[in-house]
PDB file of C-alpha atoms in Angstrom:
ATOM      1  CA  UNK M1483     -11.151-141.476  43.983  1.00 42.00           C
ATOM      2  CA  UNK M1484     -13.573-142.423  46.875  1.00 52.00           C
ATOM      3  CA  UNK M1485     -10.662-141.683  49.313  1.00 60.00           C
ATOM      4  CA  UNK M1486     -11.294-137.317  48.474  1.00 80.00           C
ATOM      5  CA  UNK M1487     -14.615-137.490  48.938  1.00 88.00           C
ATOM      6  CA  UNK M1488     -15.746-135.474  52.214  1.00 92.00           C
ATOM      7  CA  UNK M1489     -16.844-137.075  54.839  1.00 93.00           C
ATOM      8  CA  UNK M1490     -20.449-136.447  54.264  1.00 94.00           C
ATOM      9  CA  UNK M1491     -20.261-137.643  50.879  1.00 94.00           C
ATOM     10  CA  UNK M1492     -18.893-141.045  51.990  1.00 94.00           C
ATOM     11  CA  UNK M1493     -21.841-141.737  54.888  1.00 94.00           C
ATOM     12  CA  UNK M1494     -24.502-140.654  51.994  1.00 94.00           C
ATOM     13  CA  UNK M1495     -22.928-143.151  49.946  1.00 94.00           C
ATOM     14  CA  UNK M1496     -22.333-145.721  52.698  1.00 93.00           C
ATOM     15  CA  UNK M1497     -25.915-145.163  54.386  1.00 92.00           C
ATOM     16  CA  UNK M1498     -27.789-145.489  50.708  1.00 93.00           C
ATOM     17  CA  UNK M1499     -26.126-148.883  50.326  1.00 94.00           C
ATOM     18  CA  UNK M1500     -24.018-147.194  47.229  1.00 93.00           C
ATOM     19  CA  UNK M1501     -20.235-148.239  45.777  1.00 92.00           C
ATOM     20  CA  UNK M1502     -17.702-146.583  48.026  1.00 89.00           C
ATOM     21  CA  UNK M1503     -13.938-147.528  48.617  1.00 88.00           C
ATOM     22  CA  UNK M1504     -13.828-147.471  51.869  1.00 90.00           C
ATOM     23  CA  UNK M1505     -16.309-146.525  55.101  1.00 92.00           C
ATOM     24  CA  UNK M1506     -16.402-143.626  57.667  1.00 92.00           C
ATOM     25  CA  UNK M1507     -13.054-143.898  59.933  1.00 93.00           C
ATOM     26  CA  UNK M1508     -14.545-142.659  63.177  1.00 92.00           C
ATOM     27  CA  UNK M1509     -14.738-144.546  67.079  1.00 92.00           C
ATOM     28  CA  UNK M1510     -17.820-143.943  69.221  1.00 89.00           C
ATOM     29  CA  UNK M1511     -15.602-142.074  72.247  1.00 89.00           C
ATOM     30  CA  UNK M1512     -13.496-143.217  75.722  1.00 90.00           C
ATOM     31  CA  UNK M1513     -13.156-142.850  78.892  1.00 89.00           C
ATOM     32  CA  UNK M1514     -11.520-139.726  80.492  1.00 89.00           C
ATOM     33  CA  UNK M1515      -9.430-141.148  82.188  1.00 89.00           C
ATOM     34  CA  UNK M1516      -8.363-143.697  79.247  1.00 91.00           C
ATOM     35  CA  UNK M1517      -6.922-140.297  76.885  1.00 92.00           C
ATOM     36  CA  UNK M1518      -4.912-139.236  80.261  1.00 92.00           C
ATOM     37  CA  UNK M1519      -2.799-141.987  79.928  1.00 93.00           C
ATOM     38  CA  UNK M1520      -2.877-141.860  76.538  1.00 94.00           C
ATOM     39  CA  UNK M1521      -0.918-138.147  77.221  1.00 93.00           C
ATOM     40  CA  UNK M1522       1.534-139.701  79.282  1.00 93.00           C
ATOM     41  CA  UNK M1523       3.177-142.007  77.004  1.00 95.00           C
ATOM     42  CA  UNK M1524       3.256-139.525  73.999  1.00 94.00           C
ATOM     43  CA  UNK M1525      -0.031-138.714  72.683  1.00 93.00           C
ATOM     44  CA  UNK M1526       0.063-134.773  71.367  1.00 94.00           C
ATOM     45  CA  UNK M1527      -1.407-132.153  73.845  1.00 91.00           C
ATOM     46  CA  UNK M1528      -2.801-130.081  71.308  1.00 92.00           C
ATOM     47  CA  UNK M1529      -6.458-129.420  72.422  1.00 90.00           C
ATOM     48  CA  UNK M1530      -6.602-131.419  75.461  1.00 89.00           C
ATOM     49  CA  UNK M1531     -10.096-132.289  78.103  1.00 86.00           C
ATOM     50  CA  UNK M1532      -9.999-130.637  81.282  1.00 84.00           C
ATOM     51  CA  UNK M1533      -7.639-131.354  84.016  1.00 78.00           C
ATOM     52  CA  UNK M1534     -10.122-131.805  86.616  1.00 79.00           C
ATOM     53  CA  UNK M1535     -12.292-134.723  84.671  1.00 82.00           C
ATOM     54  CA  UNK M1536     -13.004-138.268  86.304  1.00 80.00           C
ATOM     55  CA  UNK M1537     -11.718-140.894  84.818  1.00 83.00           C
ATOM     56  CA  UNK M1538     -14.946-142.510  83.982  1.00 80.00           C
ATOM     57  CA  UNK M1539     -16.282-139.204  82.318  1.00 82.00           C
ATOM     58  CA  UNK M1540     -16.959-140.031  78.778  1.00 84.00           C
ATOM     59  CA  UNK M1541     -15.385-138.070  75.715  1.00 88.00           C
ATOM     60  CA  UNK M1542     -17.232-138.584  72.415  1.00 88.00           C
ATOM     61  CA  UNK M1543     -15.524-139.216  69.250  1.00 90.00           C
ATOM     62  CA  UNK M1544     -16.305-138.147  65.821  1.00 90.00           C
ATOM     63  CA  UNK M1545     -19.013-141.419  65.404  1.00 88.00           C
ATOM     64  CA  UNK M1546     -21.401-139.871  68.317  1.00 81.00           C
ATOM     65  CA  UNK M1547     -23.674-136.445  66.857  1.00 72.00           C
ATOM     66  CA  UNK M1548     -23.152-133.792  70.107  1.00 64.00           C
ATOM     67  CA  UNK M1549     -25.340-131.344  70.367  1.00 54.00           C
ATOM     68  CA  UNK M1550     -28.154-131.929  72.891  1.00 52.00           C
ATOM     69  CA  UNK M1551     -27.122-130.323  76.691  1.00 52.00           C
ATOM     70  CA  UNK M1552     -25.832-132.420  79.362  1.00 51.00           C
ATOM     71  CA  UNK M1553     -28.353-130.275  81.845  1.00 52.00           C
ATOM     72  CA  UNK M1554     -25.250-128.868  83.650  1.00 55.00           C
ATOM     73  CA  UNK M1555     -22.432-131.805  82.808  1.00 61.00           C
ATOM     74  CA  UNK M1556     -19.785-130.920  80.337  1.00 64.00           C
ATOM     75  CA  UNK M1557     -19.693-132.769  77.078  1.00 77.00           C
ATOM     76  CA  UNK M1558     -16.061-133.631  76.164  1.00 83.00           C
ATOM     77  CA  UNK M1559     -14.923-134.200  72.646  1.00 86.00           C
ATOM     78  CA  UNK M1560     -11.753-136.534  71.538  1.00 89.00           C
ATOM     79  CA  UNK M1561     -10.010-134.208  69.535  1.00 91.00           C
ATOM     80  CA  UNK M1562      -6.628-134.938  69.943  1.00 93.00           C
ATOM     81  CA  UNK M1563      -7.031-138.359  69.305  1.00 93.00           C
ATOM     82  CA  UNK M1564      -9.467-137.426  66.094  1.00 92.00           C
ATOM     83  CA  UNK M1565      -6.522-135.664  65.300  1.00 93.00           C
ATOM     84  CA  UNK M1566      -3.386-138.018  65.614  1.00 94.00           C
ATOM     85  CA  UNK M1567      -5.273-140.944  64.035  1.00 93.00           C
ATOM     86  CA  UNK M1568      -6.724-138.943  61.125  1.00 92.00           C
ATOM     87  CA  UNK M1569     -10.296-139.614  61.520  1.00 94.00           C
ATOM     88  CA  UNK M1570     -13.023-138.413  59.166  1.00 93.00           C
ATOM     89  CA  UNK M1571     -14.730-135.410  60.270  1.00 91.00           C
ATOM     90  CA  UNK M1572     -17.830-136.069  62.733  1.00 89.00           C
ATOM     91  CA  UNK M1573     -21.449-136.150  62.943  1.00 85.00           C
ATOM     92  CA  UNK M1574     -22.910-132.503  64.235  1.00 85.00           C
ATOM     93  CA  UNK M1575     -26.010-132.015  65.217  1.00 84.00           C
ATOM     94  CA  UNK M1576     -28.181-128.706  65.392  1.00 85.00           C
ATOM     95  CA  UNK M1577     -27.508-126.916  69.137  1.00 86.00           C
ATOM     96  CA  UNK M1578     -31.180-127.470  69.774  1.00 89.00           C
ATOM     97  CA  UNK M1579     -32.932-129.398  73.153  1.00 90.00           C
ATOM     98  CA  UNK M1580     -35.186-131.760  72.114  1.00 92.00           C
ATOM     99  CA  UNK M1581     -35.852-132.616  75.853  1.00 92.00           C
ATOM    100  CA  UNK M1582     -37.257-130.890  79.382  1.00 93.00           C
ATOM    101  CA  UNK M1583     -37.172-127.094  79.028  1.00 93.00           C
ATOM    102  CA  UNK M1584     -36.435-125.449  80.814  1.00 93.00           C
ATOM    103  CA  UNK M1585     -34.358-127.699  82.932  1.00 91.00           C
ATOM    104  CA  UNK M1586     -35.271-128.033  86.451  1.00 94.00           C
ATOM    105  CA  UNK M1587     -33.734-126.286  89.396  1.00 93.00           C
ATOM    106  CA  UNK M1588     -30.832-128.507  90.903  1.00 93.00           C
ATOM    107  CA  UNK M1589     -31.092-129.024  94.697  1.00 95.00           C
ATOM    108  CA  UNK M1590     -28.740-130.600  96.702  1.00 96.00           C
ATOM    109  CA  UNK M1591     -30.096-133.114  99.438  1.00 96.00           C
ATOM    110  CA  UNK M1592     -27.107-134.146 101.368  1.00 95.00           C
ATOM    111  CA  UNK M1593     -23.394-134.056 100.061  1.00 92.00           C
ATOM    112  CA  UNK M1594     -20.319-135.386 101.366  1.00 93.00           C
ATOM    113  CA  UNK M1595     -16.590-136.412 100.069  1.00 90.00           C
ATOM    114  CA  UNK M1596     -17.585-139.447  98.086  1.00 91.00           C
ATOM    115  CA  UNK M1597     -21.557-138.514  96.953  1.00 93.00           C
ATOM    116  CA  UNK M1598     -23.849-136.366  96.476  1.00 93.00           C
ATOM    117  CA  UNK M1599     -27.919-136.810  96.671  1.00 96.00           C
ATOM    118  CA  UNK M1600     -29.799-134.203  94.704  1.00 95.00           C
ATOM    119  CA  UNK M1601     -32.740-133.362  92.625  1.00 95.00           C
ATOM    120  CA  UNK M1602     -30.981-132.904  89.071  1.00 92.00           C
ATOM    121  CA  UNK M1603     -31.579-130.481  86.137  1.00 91.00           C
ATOM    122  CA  UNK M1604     -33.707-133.688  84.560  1.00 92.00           C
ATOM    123  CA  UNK M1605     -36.079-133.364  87.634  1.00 94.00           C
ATOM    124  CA  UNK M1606     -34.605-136.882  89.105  1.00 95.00           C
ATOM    125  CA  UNK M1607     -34.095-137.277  92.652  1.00 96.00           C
ATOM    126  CA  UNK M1608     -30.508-139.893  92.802  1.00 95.00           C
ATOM    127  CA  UNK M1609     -27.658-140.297  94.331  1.00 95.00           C
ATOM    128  CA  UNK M1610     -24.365-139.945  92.497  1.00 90.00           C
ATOM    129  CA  UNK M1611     -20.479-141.151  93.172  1.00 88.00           C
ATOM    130  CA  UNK M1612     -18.547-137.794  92.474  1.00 84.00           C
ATOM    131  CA  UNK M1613     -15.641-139.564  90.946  1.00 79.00           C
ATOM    132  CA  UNK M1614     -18.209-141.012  88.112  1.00 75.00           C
ATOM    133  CA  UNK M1615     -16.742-144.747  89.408  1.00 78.00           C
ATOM    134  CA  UNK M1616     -20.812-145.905  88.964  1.00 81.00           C
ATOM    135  CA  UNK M1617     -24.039-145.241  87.424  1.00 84.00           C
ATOM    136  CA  UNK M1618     -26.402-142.685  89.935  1.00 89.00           C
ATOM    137  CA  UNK M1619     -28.565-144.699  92.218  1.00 92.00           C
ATOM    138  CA  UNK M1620     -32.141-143.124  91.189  1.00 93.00           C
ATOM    139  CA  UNK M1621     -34.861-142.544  93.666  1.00 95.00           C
ATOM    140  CA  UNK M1622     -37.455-140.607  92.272  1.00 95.00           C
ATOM    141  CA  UNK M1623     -38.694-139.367  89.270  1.00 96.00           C
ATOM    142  CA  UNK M1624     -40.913-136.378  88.346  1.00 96.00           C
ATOM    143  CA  UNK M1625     -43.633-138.165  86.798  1.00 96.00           C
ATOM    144  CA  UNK M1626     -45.909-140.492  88.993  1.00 94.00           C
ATOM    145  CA  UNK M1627     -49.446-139.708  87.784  1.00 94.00           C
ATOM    146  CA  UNK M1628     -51.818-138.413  84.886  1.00 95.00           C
ATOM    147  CA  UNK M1629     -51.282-134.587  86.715  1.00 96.00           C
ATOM    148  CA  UNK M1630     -47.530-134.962  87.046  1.00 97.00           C
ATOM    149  CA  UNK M1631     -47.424-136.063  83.320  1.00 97.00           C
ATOM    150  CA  UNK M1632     -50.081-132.643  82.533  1.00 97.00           C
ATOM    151  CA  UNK M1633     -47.931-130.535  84.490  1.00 97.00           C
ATOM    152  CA  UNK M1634     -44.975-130.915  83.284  1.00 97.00           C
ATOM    153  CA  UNK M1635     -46.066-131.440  79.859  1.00 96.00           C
ATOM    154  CA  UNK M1636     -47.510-127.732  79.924  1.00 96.00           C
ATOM    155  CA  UNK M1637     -44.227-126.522  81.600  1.00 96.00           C
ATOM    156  CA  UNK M1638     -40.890-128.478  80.037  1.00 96.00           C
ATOM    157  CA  UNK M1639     -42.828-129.692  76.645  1.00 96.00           C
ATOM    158  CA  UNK M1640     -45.003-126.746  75.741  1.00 96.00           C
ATOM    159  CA  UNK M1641     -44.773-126.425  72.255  1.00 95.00           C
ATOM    160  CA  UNK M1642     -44.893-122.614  72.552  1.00 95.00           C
ATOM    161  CA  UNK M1643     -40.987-122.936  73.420  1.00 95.00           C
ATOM    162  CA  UNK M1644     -40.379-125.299  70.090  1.00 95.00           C
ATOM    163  CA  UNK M1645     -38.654-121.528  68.551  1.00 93.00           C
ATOM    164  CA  UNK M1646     -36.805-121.423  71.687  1.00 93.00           C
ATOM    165  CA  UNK M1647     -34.721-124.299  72.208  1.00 92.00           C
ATOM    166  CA  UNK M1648     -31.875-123.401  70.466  1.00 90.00           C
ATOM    167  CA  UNK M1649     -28.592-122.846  72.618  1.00 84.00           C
ATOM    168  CA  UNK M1650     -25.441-121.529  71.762  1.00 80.00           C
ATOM    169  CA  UNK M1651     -24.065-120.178  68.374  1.00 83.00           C
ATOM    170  CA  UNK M1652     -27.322-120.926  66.886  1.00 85.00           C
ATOM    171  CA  UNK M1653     -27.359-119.100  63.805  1.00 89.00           C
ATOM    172  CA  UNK M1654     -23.620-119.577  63.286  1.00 90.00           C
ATOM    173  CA  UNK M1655     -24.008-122.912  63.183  1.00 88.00           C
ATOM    174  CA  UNK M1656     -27.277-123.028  60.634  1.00 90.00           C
ATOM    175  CA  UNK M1657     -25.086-120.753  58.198  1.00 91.00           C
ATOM    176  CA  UNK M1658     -21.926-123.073  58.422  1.00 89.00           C
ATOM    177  CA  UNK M1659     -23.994-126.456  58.028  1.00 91.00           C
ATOM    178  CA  UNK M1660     -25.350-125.064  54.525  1.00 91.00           C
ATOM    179  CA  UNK M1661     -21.751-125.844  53.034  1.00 90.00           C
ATOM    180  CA  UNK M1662     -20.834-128.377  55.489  1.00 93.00           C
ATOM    181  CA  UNK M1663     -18.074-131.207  54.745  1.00 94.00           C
ATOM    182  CA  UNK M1664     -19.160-133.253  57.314  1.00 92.00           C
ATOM    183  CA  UNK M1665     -23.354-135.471  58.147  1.00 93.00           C
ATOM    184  CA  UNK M1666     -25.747-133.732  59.565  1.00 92.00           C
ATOM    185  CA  UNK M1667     -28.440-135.280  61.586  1.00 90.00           C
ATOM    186  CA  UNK M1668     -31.397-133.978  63.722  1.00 90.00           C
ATOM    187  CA  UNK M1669     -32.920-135.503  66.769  1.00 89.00           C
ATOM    188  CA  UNK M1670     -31.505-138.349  68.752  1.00 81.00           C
ATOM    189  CA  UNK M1671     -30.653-138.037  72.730  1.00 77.00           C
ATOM    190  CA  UNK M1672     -33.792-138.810  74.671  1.00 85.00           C
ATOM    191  CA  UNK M1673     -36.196-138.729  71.656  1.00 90.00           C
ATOM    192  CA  UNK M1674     -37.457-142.326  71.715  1.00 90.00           C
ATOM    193  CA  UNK M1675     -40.094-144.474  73.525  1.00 92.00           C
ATOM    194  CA  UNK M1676     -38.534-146.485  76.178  1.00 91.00           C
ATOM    195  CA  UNK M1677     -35.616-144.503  77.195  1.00 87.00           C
ATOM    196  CA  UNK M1678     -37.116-141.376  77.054  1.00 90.00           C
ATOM    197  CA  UNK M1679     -40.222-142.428  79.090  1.00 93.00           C
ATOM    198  CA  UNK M1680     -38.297-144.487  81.944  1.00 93.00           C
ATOM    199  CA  UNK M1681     -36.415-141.381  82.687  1.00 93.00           C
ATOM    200  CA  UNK M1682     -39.578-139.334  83.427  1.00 95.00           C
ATOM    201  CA  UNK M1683     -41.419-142.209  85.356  1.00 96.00           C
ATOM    202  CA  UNK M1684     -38.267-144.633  86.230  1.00 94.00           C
ATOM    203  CA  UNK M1685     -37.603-147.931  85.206  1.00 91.00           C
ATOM    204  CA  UNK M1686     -39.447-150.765  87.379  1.00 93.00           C
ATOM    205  CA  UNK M1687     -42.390-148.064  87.508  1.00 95.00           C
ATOM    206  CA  UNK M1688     -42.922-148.127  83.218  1.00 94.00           C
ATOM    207  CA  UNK M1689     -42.823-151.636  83.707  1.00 94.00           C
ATOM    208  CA  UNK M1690     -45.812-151.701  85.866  1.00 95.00           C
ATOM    209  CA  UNK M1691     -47.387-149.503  84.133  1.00 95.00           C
ATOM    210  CA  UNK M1692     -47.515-151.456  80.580  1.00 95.00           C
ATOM    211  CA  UNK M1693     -49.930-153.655  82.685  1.00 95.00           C
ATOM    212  CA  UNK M1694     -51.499-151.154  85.568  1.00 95.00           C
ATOM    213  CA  UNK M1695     -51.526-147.670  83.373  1.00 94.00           C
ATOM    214  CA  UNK M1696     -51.418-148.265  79.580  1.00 96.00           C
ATOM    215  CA  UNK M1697     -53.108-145.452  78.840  1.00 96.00           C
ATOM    216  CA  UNK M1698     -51.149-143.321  80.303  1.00 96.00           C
ATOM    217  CA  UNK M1699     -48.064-143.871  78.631  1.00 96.00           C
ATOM    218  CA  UNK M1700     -50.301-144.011  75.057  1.00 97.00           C
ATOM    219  CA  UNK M1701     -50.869-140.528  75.955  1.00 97.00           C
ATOM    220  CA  UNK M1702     -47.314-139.491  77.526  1.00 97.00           C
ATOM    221  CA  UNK M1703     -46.128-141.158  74.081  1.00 96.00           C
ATOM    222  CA  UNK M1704     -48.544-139.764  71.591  1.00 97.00           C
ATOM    223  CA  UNK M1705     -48.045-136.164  72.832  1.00 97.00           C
ATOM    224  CA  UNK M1706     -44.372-136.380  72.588  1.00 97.00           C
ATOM    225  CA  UNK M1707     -44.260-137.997  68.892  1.00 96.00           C
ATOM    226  CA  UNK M1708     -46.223-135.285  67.430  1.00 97.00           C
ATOM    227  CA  UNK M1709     -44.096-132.910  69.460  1.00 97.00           C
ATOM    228  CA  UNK M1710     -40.691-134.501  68.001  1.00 96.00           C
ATOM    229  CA  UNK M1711     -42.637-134.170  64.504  1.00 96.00           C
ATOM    230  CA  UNK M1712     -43.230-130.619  65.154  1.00 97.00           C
ATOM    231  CA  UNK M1713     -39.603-130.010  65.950  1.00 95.00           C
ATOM    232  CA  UNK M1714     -39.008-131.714  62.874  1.00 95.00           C
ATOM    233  CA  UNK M1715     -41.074-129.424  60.908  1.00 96.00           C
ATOM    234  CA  UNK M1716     -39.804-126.389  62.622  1.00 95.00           C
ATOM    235  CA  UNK M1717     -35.581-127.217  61.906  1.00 94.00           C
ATOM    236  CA  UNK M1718     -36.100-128.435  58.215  1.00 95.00           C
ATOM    237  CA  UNK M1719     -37.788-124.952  57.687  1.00 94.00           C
ATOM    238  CA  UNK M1720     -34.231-123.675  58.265  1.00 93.00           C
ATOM    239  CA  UNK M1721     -31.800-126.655  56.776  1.00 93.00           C
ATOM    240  CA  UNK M1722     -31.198-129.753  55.450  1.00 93.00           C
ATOM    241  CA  UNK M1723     -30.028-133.207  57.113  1.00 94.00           C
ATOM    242  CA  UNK M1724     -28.734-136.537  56.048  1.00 94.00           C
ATOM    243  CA  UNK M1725     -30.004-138.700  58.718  1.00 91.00           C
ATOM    244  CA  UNK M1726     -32.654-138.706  61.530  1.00 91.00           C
ATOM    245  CA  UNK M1727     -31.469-140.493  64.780  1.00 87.00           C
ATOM    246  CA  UNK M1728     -33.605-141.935  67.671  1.00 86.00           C
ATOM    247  CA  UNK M1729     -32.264-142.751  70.574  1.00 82.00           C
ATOM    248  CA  UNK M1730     -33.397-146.089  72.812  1.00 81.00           C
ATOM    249  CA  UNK M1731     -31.619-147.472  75.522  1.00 73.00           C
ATOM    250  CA  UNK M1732     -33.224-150.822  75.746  1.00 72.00           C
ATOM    251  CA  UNK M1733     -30.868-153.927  75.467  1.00 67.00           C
ATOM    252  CA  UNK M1734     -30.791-157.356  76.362  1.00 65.00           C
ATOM    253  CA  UNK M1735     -28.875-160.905  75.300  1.00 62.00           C
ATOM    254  CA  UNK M1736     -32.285-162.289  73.673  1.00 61.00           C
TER     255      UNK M1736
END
């Protein structure tokens, strides 16, 4: 019966377009603050997210692959709920940073009760609500011009450091995945196009520059495609995967 097969063996079926009873039962994630009430009228308190959370802090369910650092943010996970619904085990992904490294230095500008204004670990100058009640207000962003774009290319995507991005229980990890249960993919957060290059020269900015700088981002996107692909290369010498994710964040009605 479909209904014993692991959870890896049903998304290999379900992503080749093959006979399966039923799909993957997994949700995307919630809101922090959505699973604390969720406590209060009964759900089991077996593994639960941190106390101090904001409400609007998001916990990822089994449907999201977690691997890639939050550059100093916790990343929550929904087990309890996984748990009391029954859900199919999870994506993983390899502990590995696809993106800036090292991280920048975090600096705080100004700081009060309700915000904070700081250069962050992605090299982003913003302002932030500390109850997570609304998106950061950015302000600046570390790329501007051709020598921002050199710089930090030689410094945060050098691809002498392509055998150092692994974090955490690396090697654990590669060991477990050879038997694993449950998908396996490799890339995703911040490896894209769009995404990935509005949040090194901000939003309105790439815009302007389709027109003003073309070139520019032909080269800021060239270098980093055949620095994904040598990722790539450099995690398949040591494992296997069932799906490659790229991650966009560009969305509109039409």
């Amino acid at each position: 019966m479909d209904d014993k097969k692991t959870a890896r063996e049903i998304f290999n079926k379900v992503i080749n377009f093959e006979s399966c009873s039923r799909t993957l039962n997994w949700e995307f994630g919630y809101w922090a603050g959505v699973i604390e009430r969720w406590y209060k009228k009964g759900l089991p308190s077996l593994r639960p997210i941190p106390q101090n959370v904001n409400f609007a802090d998001d916990v990822l369910g089994p449907a999201l692959p977690v691997s890639a650092p939050s550059y100093g943010d916790p990343i929550l996970i929904d087990y309890d709920v996984s748990r009391f619904f029954d859900f199919d085990e999870g994506f993983a992904k390899v502990p590995y940073d696809y993106w800036i490294f090292p991280a920048f230095e975090r600096k705080v500008i100004f700081e009060d009760e309700r915000l904070i204004e700081l250069y962050d670990y992605d090299g982003i100058r913003k302002i932030k609500m500390k109850d997570g009640s609304s998106m950061p207000f950015w302000l600046e962003y570390p790329v501007k011009n051709k020598s921002d774009w050199e710089k930090i290319k030689e410094e945060r995507f050098n691809p002498d450091s392509i055998t150092k991005r692994y974090f955490g229980e690396a090697e654990k990890f590669i060991e477990q995945s050879k038997n694993r249960t449950w998908p396996m993919a490799m890339l995703g957060g911040r490896v894209g196009f769009f995404g990935s290059v509005r949040f090194l020269i901000g939003e309105k900015e790439l815009y302007f520059a389709y027109y003003d700088n073309p070139q520019l981002l032909k080269d800021i996107c060239d270098y980093l495609c055949d620095f994904w692909i040598n990722i790539a290369e450099e995690l398949m010498s040591k494992m296997d995967f069932d799906a490659v994710v790229f991650w966009e964040d560009m969305s509109g009605k039409n």
